[in-house]
Amino acid sequence: MSLPETSELRLADGRVLRYGLHGPKDGHPTIFHGGTPSSRWKRPWLIAAIERSELRVLIYDRPGYGGSTRDPGRDVAEAASDTAALADHQGWTRFGVFGGSGGGPHALACAALLADRVTRCAVLSGIKPSDPEKPARDETELRARLAETAASIMSKVEAGGPEFPGEPGPAARDDPDAMARLRATFVDSTDGWVDDSLAFARPWGFDPSTIAVPVGVWRGTDDETVPAENAEWLLTHIPEAEGHVYTGGHLPGPEIYSEIYAWLRG
């Protein structure tokens, strides 16, 4: 297999965060917050887009994903302290943040709580806060439901489906790297997925309206996973946030990622 090399950081509380680094070593420091669920292992074309950029991108596993230690009961805001620790470990004083889908709130947490360090914050297909009137989620029920979803996804992959559900492409079962990425996301553990989902349903731990760093919000015209109202909420509640709309679904192609990387570079 040719998956990227992995490094790890042991935090003061004993937890471990695993991560990979991509892009030119002298590129603009950027920390990538992956979607829900996902791991630090990204598809080759996405990594290739980073390598063509002028960014040095750190992609890490949030607690409970991949090889990162679970942090039960975490809220979205806690991503800021983990991000600061990762940046310190690299010697980065200032850095950009990028969050895709469920990574969006975590990137915004950094923009809100690390305003003296974050240069720019990009959000792709990001979600808005949950309705505070909704009842709290039951972890046991949630875990069972996500396990069923994961099993369904892997069943379709084993039947010859692509790596990303609903996306055209070759059979993932024939690609050892794709299968490793899928197992890391849907088989090895659903802890990170569960904890993300619980955190999204609770108060995030910061006020998006306090964000003062530049924020770019990207959404697809045909996103069936995260409706347009989510981007509209972010643009309404984050001062000076700028919206970008692309033709496509939940995840765009390389050209939009390249556009985002260029925006993050400033």
PDB file of C-alpha atoms in Angstrom, residues 12 24 29 45-46 54 75 86 104 116 123 126-127 137 144 154 164 167 173 181 194-195 202 214 238:
ATOM      1  CA  ALA A  12      -0.304  16.816  28.030  1.00  0.00           C
ATOM      2  CA  PRO A  24       5.762  21.972   0.022  1.00  0.00           C
ATOM      3  CA  PRO A  29       0.909  26.409   7.291  1.00  0.00           C
ATOM      4  CA  TRP A  45      -6.304  13.341  -6.210  1.00  0.00           C
ATOM      5  CA  LEU A  46      -7.003  15.429  -3.122  1.00  0.00           C
ATOM      6  CA  GLU A  54       1.543  26.680  -1.936  1.00  0.00           C
ATOM      7  CA  ASP A  75     -17.515  19.572  22.381  1.00  0.00           C
ATOM      8  CA  LEU A  86      -0.524  20.489  16.668  1.00  0.00           C
ATOM      9  CA  GLY A 104     -16.484  22.936   9.260  1.00  0.00           C
ATOM     10  CA  ASP A 116      -4.565  35.719  17.150  1.00  0.00           C
ATOM     11  CA  VAL A 123     -15.444  25.939   5.222  1.00  0.00           C
ATOM     12  CA  GLY A 126     -20.218  22.984   6.405  1.00  0.00           C
ATOM     13  CA  ILE A 127     -23.111  22.594   8.806  1.00  0.00           C
ATOM     14  CA  ARG A 137     -29.267  12.417  21.246  1.00  0.00           C
ATOM     15  CA  ALA A 144     -26.436   1.417  16.682  1.00  0.00           C
ATOM     16  CA  MET A 154     -19.145  -1.432   3.299  1.00  0.00           C
ATOM     17  CA  PHE A 164     -17.395   7.399  -1.958  1.00  0.00           C
ATOM     18  CA  GLU A 167     -19.869   8.980  -6.706  1.00  0.00           C
ATOM     19  CA  ARG A 173     -12.534  -3.346  -3.384  1.00  0.00           C
ATOM     20  CA  ARG A 181      -9.198   4.337   4.010  1.00  0.00           C
ATOM     21  CA  VAL A 194     -20.465   9.092  17.398  1.00  0.00           C
ATOM     22  CA  ASP A 195     -18.671  11.836  19.332  1.00  0.00           C
ATOM     23  CA  ARG A 202     -25.039  20.272  21.774  1.00  0.00           C
ATOM     24  CA  PRO A 214     -11.570  36.084   7.161  1.00  0.00           C
ATOM     25  CA  ILE A 238     -20.422  35.243  10.764  1.00  0.00           C
TER      26      ILE A 238
END
